[in-house]
PDB file of C-alpha atoms in Angstrom:
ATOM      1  CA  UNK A  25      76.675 -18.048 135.462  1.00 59.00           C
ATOM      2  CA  UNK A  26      73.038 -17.008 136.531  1.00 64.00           C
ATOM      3  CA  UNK A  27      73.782 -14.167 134.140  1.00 63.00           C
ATOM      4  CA  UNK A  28      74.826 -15.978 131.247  1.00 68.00           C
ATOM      5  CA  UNK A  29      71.678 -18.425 131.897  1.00 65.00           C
ATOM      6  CA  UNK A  30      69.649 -15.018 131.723  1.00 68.00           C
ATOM      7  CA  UNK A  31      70.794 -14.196 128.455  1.00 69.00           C
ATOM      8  CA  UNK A  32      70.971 -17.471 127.185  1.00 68.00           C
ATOM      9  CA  UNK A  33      67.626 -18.043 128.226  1.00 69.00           C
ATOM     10  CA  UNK A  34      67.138 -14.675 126.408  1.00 70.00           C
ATOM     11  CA  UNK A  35      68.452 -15.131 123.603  1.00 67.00           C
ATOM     12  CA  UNK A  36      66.445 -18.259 123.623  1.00 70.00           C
ATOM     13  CA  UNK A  37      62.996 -16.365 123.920  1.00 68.00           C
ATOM     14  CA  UNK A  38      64.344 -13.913 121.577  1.00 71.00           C
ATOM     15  CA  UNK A  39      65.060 -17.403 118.952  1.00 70.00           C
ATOM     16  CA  UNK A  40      61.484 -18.759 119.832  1.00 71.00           C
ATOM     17  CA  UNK A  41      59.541 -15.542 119.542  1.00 71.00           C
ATOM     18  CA  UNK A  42      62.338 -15.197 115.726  1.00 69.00           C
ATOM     19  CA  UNK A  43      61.235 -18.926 115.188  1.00 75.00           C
ATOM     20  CA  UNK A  44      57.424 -18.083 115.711  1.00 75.00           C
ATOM     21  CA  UNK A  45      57.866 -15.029 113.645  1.00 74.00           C
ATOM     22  CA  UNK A  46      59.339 -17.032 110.960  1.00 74.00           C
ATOM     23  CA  UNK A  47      56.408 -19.578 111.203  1.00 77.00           C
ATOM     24  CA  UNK A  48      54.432 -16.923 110.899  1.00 79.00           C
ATOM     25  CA  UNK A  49      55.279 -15.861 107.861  1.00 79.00           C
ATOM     26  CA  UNK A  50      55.949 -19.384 106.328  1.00 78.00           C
ATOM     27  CA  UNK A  51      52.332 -19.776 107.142  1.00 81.00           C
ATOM     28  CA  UNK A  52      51.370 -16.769 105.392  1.00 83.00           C
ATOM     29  CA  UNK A  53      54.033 -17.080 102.461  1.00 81.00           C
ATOM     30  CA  UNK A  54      51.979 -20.381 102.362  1.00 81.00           C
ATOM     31  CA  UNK A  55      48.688 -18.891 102.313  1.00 81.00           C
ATOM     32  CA  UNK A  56      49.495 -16.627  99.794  1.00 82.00           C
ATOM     33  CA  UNK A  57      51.205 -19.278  97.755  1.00 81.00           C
ATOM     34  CA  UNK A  58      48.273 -21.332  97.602  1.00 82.00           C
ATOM     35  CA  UNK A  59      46.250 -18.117  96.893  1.00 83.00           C
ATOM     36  CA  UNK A  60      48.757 -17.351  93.963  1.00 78.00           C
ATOM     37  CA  UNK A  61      48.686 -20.841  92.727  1.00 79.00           C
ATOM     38  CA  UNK A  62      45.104 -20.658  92.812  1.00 81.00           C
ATOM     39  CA  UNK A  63      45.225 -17.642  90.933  1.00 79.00           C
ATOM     40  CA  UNK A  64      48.073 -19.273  88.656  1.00 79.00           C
ATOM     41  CA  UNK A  65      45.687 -22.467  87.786  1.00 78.00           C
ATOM     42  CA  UNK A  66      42.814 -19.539  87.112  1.00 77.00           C
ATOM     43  CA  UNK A  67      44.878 -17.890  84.723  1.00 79.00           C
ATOM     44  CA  UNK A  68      46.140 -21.039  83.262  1.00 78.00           C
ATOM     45  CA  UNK A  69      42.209 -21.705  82.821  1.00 82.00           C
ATOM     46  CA  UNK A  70      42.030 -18.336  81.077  1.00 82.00           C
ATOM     47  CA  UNK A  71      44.950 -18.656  78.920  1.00 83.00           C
ATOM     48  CA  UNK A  72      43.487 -22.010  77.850  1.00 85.00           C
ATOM     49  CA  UNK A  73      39.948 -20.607  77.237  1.00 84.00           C
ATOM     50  CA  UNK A  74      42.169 -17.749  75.259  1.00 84.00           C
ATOM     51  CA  UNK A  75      44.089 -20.042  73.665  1.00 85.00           C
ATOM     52  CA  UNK A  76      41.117 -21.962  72.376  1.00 87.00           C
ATOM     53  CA  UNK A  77      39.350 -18.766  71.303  1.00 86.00           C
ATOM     54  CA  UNK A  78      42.806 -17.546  69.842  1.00 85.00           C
ATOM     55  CA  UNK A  79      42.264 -20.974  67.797  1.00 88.00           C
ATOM     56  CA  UNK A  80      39.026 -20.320  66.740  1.00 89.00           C
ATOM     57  CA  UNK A  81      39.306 -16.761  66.028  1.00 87.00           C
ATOM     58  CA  UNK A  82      42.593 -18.077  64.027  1.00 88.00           C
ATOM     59  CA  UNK A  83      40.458 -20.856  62.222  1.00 89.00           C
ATOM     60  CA  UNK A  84      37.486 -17.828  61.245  1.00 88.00           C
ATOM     61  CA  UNK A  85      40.631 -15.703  60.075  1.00 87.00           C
ATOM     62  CA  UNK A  86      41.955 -18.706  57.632  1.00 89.00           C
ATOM     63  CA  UNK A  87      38.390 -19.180  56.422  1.00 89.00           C
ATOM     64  CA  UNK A  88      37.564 -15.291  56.062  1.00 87.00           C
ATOM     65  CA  UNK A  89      41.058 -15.436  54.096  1.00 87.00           C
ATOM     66  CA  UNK A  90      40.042 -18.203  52.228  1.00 89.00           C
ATOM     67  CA  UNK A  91      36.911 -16.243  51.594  1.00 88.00           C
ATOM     68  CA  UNK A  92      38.488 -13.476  50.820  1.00 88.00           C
ATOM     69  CA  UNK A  93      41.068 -14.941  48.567  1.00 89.00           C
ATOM     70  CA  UNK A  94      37.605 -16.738  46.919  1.00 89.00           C
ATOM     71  CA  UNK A  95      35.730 -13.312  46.465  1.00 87.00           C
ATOM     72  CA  UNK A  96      38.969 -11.529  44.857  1.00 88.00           C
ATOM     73  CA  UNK A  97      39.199 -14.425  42.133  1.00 90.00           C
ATOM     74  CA  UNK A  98      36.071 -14.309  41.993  1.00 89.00           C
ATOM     75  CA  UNK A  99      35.885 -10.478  40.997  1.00 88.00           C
ATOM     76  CA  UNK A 100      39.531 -10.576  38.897  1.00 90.00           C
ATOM     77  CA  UNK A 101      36.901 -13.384  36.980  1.00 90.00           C
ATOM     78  CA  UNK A 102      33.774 -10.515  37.260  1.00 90.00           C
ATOM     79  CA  UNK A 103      36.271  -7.866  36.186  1.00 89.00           C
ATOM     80  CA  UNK A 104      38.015  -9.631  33.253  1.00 90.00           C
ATOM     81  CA  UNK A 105      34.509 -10.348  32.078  1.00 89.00           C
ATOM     82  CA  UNK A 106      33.708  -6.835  32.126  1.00 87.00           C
ATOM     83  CA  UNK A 107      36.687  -5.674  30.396  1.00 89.00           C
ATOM     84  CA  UNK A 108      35.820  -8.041  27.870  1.00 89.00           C
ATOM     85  CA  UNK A 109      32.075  -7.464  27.546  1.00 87.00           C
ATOM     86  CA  UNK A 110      33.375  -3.783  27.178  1.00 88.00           C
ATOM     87  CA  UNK A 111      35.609  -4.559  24.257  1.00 89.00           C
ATOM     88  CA  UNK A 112      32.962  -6.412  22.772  1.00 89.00           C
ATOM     89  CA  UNK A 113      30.241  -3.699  23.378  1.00 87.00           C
ATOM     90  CA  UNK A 114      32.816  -1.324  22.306  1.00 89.00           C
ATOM     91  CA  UNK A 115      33.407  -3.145  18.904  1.00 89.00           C
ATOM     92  CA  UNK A 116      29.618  -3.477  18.391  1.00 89.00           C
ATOM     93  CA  UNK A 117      28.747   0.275  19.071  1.00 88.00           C
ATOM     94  CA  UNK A 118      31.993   0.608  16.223  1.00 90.00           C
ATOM     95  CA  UNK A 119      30.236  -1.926  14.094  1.00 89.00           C
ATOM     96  CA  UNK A 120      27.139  -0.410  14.669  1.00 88.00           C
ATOM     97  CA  UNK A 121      28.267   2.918  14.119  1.00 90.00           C
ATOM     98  CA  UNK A 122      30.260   1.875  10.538  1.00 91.00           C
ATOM     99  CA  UNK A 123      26.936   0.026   9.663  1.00 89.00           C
ATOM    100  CA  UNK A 124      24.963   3.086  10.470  1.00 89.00           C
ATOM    101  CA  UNK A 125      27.536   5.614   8.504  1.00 89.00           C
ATOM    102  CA  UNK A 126      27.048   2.868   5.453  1.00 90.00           C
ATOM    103  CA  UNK A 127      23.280   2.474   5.964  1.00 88.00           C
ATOM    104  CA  UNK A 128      23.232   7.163   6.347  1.00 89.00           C
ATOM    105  CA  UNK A 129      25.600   6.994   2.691  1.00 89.00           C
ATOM    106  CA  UNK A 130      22.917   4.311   1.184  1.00 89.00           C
ATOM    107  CA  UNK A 131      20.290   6.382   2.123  1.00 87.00           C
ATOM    108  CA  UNK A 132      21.674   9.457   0.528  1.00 90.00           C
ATOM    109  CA  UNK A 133      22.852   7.456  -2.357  1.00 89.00           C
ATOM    110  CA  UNK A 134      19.102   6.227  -2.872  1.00 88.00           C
ATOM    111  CA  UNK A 135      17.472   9.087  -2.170  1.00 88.00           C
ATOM    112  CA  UNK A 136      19.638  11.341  -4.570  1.00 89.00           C
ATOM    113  CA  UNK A 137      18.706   8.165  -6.874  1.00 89.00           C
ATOM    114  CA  UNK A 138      15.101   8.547  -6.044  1.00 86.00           C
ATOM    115  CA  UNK A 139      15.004  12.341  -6.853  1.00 89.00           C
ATOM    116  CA  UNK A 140      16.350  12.031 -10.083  1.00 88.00           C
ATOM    117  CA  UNK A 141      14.261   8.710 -10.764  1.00 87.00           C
ATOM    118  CA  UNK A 142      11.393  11.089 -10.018  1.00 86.00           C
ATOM    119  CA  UNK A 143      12.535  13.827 -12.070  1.00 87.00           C
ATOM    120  CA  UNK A 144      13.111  12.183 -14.950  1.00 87.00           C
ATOM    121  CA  UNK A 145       9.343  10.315 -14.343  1.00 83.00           C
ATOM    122  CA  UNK A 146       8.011  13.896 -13.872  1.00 86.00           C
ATOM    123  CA  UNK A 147       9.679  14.712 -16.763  1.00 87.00           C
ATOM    124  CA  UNK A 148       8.351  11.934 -18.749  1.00 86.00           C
ATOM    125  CA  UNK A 149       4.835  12.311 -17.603  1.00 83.00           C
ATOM    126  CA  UNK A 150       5.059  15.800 -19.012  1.00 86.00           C
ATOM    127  CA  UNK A 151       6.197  14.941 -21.793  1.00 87.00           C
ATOM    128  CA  UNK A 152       3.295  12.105 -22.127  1.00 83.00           C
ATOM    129  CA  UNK A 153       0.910  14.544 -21.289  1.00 86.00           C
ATOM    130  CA  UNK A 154       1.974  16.776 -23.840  1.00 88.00           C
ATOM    131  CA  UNK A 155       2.411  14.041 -26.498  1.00 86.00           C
ATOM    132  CA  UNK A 156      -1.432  12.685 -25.179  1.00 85.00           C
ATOM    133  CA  UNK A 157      -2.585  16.749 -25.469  1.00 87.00           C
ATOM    134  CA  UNK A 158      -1.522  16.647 -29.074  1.00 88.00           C
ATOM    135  CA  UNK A 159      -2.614  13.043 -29.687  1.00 85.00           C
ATOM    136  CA  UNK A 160      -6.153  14.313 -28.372  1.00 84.00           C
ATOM    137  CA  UNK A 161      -5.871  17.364 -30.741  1.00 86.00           C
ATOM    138  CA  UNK A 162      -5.357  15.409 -33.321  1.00 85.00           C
ATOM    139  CA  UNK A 163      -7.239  12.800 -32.705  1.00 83.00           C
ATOM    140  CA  UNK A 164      -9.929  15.383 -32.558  1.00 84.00           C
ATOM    141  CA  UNK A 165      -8.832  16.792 -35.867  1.00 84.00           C
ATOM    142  CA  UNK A 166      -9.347  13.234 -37.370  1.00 82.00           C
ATOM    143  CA  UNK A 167     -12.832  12.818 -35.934  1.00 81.00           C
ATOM    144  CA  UNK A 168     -13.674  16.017 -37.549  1.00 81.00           C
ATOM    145  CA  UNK A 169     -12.118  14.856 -40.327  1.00 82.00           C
ATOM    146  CA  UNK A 170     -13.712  11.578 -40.339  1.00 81.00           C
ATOM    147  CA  UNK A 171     -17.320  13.440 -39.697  1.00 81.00           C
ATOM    148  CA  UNK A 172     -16.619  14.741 -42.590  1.00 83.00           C
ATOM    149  CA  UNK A 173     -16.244  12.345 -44.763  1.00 81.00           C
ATOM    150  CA  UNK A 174     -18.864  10.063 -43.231  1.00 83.00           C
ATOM    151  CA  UNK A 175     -21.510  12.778 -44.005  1.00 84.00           C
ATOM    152  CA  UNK A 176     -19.754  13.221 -47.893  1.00 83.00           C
ATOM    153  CA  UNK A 177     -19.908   8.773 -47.577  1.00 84.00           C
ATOM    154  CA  UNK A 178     -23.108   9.177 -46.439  1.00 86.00           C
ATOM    155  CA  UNK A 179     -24.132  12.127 -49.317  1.00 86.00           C
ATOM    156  CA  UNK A 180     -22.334  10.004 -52.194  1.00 83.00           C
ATOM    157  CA  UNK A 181     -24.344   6.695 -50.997  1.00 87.00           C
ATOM    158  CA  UNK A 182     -27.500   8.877 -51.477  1.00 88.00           C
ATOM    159  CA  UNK A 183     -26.676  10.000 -55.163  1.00 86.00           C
ATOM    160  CA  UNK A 184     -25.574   5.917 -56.235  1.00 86.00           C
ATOM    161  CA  UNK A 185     -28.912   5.312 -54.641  1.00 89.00           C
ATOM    162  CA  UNK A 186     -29.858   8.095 -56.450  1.00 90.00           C
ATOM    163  CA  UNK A 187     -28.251   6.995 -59.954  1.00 88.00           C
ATOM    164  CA  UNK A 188     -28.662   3.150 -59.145  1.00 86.00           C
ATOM    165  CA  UNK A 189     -32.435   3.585 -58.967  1.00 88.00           C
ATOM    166  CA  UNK A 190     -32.203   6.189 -62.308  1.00 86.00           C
ATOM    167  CA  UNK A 191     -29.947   3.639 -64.061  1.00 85.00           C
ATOM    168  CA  UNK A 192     -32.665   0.781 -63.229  1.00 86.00           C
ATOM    169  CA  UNK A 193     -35.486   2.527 -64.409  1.00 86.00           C
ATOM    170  CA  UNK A 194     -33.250   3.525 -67.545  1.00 85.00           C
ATOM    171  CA  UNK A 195     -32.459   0.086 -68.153  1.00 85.00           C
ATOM    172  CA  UNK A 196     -36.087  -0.969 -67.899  1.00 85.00           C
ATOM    173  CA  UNK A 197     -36.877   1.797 -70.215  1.00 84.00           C
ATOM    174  CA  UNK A 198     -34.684   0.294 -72.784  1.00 82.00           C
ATOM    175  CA  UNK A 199     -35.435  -2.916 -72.485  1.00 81.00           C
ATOM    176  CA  UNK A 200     -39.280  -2.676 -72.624  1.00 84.00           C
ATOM    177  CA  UNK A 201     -38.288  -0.327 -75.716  1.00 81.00           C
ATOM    178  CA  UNK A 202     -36.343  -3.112 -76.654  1.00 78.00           C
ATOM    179  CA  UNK A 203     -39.131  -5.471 -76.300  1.00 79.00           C
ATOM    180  CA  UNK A 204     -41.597  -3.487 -77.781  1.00 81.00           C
ATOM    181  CA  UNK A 205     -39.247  -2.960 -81.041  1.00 77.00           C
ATOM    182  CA  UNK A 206     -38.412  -6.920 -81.262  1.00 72.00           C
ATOM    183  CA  UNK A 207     -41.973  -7.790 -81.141  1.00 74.00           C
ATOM    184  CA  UNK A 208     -42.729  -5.018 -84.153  1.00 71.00           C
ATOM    185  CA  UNK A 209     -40.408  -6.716 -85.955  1.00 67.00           C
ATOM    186  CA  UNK A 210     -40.909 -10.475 -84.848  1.00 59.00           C
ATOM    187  CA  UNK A 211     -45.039  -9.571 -86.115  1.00 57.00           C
ATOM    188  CA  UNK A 212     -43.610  -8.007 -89.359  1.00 52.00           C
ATOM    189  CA  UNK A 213     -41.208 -11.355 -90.192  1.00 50.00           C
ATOM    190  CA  UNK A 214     -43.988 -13.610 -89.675  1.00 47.00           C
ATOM    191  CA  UNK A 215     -46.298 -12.286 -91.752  1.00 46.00           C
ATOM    192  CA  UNK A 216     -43.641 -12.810 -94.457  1.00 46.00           C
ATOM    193  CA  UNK A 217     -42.939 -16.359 -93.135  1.00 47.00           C
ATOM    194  CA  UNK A 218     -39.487 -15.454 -92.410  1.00 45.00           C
ATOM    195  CA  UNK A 219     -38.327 -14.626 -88.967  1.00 44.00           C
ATOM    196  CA  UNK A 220     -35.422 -11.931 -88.790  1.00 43.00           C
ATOM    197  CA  UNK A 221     -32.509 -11.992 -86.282  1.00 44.00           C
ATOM    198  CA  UNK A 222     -32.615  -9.279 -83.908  1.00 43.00           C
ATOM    199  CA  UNK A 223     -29.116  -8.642 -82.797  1.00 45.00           C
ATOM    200  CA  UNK A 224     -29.264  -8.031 -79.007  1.00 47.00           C
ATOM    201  CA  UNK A 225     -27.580  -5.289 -77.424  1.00 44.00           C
ATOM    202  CA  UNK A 226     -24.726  -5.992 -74.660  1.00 44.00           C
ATOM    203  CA  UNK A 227     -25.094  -3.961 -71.461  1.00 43.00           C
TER     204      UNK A 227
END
């Protein structure tokens, strides 16, 4: 019996020391469950500060996207304008280009016009001058002329001068003649107490 009370008694210190043991490490699988909870509420914290950023850098995402989606209607609006101002720069430089093919023609047509404009006026002035050159000849032939027959004007007003003044003093000749022979004749009648008529001669 003492035997069996040994070994009982044994087996006893063997379940106390197993018993401390296991107290032992319930204390420390205590301690390091607190630590790990401790650590578990610390990355709880985390998460939740990550899940907040997470939020926010969600939130900058949506408003980046809504910024982006802003800017690319914004450029399909910049880039449909430019296709358009293109079409309508490219149908002005057409324009431009007909009006200046129409305005090149004109200006060939007009100056072709002018050239023969000026021709013909070159060829009228020639002609002009050529008609003036034989107007001048002539009329340079008539003042001859006309010289001339202001000096024979001038020559035949000298000789009626010439024959006016002869004819005058002829005239008076004749009719102091006249006189002279009437007053014979008027003495002659009177002494004979008649008085003849002396027929007058006309002029």
């Amino acid at each position: 019996m003492a035997k069996e009370k040994v070994e009982a008694e044994k087996l006893i210190d063997l379940a106390q020391d197993d018993t401390a043991a296991a107290v032992d490490i319930v204390n420390q699988l205590k301690g390091k469950l607190a630590i790990a909870n401790e650590a578990i509420a610390g990355r709880d914290d985390t998460i939740k500060r990550l899940e907040a950023s997470l939020a926010e850098i969600r939130a900058t995402l949506l408003a980046k996207d809504d910024r982006i989606a802003g800017l690319s209607a914004e450029l399909a609006r910049k880039a449909e304008e430019h296709a358009a101002g293109l079409a309508e720069r490219e149908g002005l430089r057409k324009h431009a280009l007909l009006q200046t093919d129409q305005a090149r023609g004109e200006a060939r047509h007009w100056k072709a016009e002018f050239e023969r404009v000026d021709h013909e006026n070159k060829s009228t002035v020639e002609t002009y001058r050529q008609k003036a050159a034989t107007l001048a000849n002539e009329l340079a032939a008539t003042h001859g002329r006309l010289g001339a027959v202001e000096d024979a004007l001038v020559s035949a007003q000298h000789r009626a001068q010439i024959l006016e003044t002869a004819l005058s003093a002829a005239i008076a000749r004749e009719s102091t003649a006249k006189a002279m022979t009437a007053n014979k004749r008027f003495g002659s009648g009177k002494s004979r107490g008649t008085v003849s008529a002396i027929p007058r001669r006309k002029l």
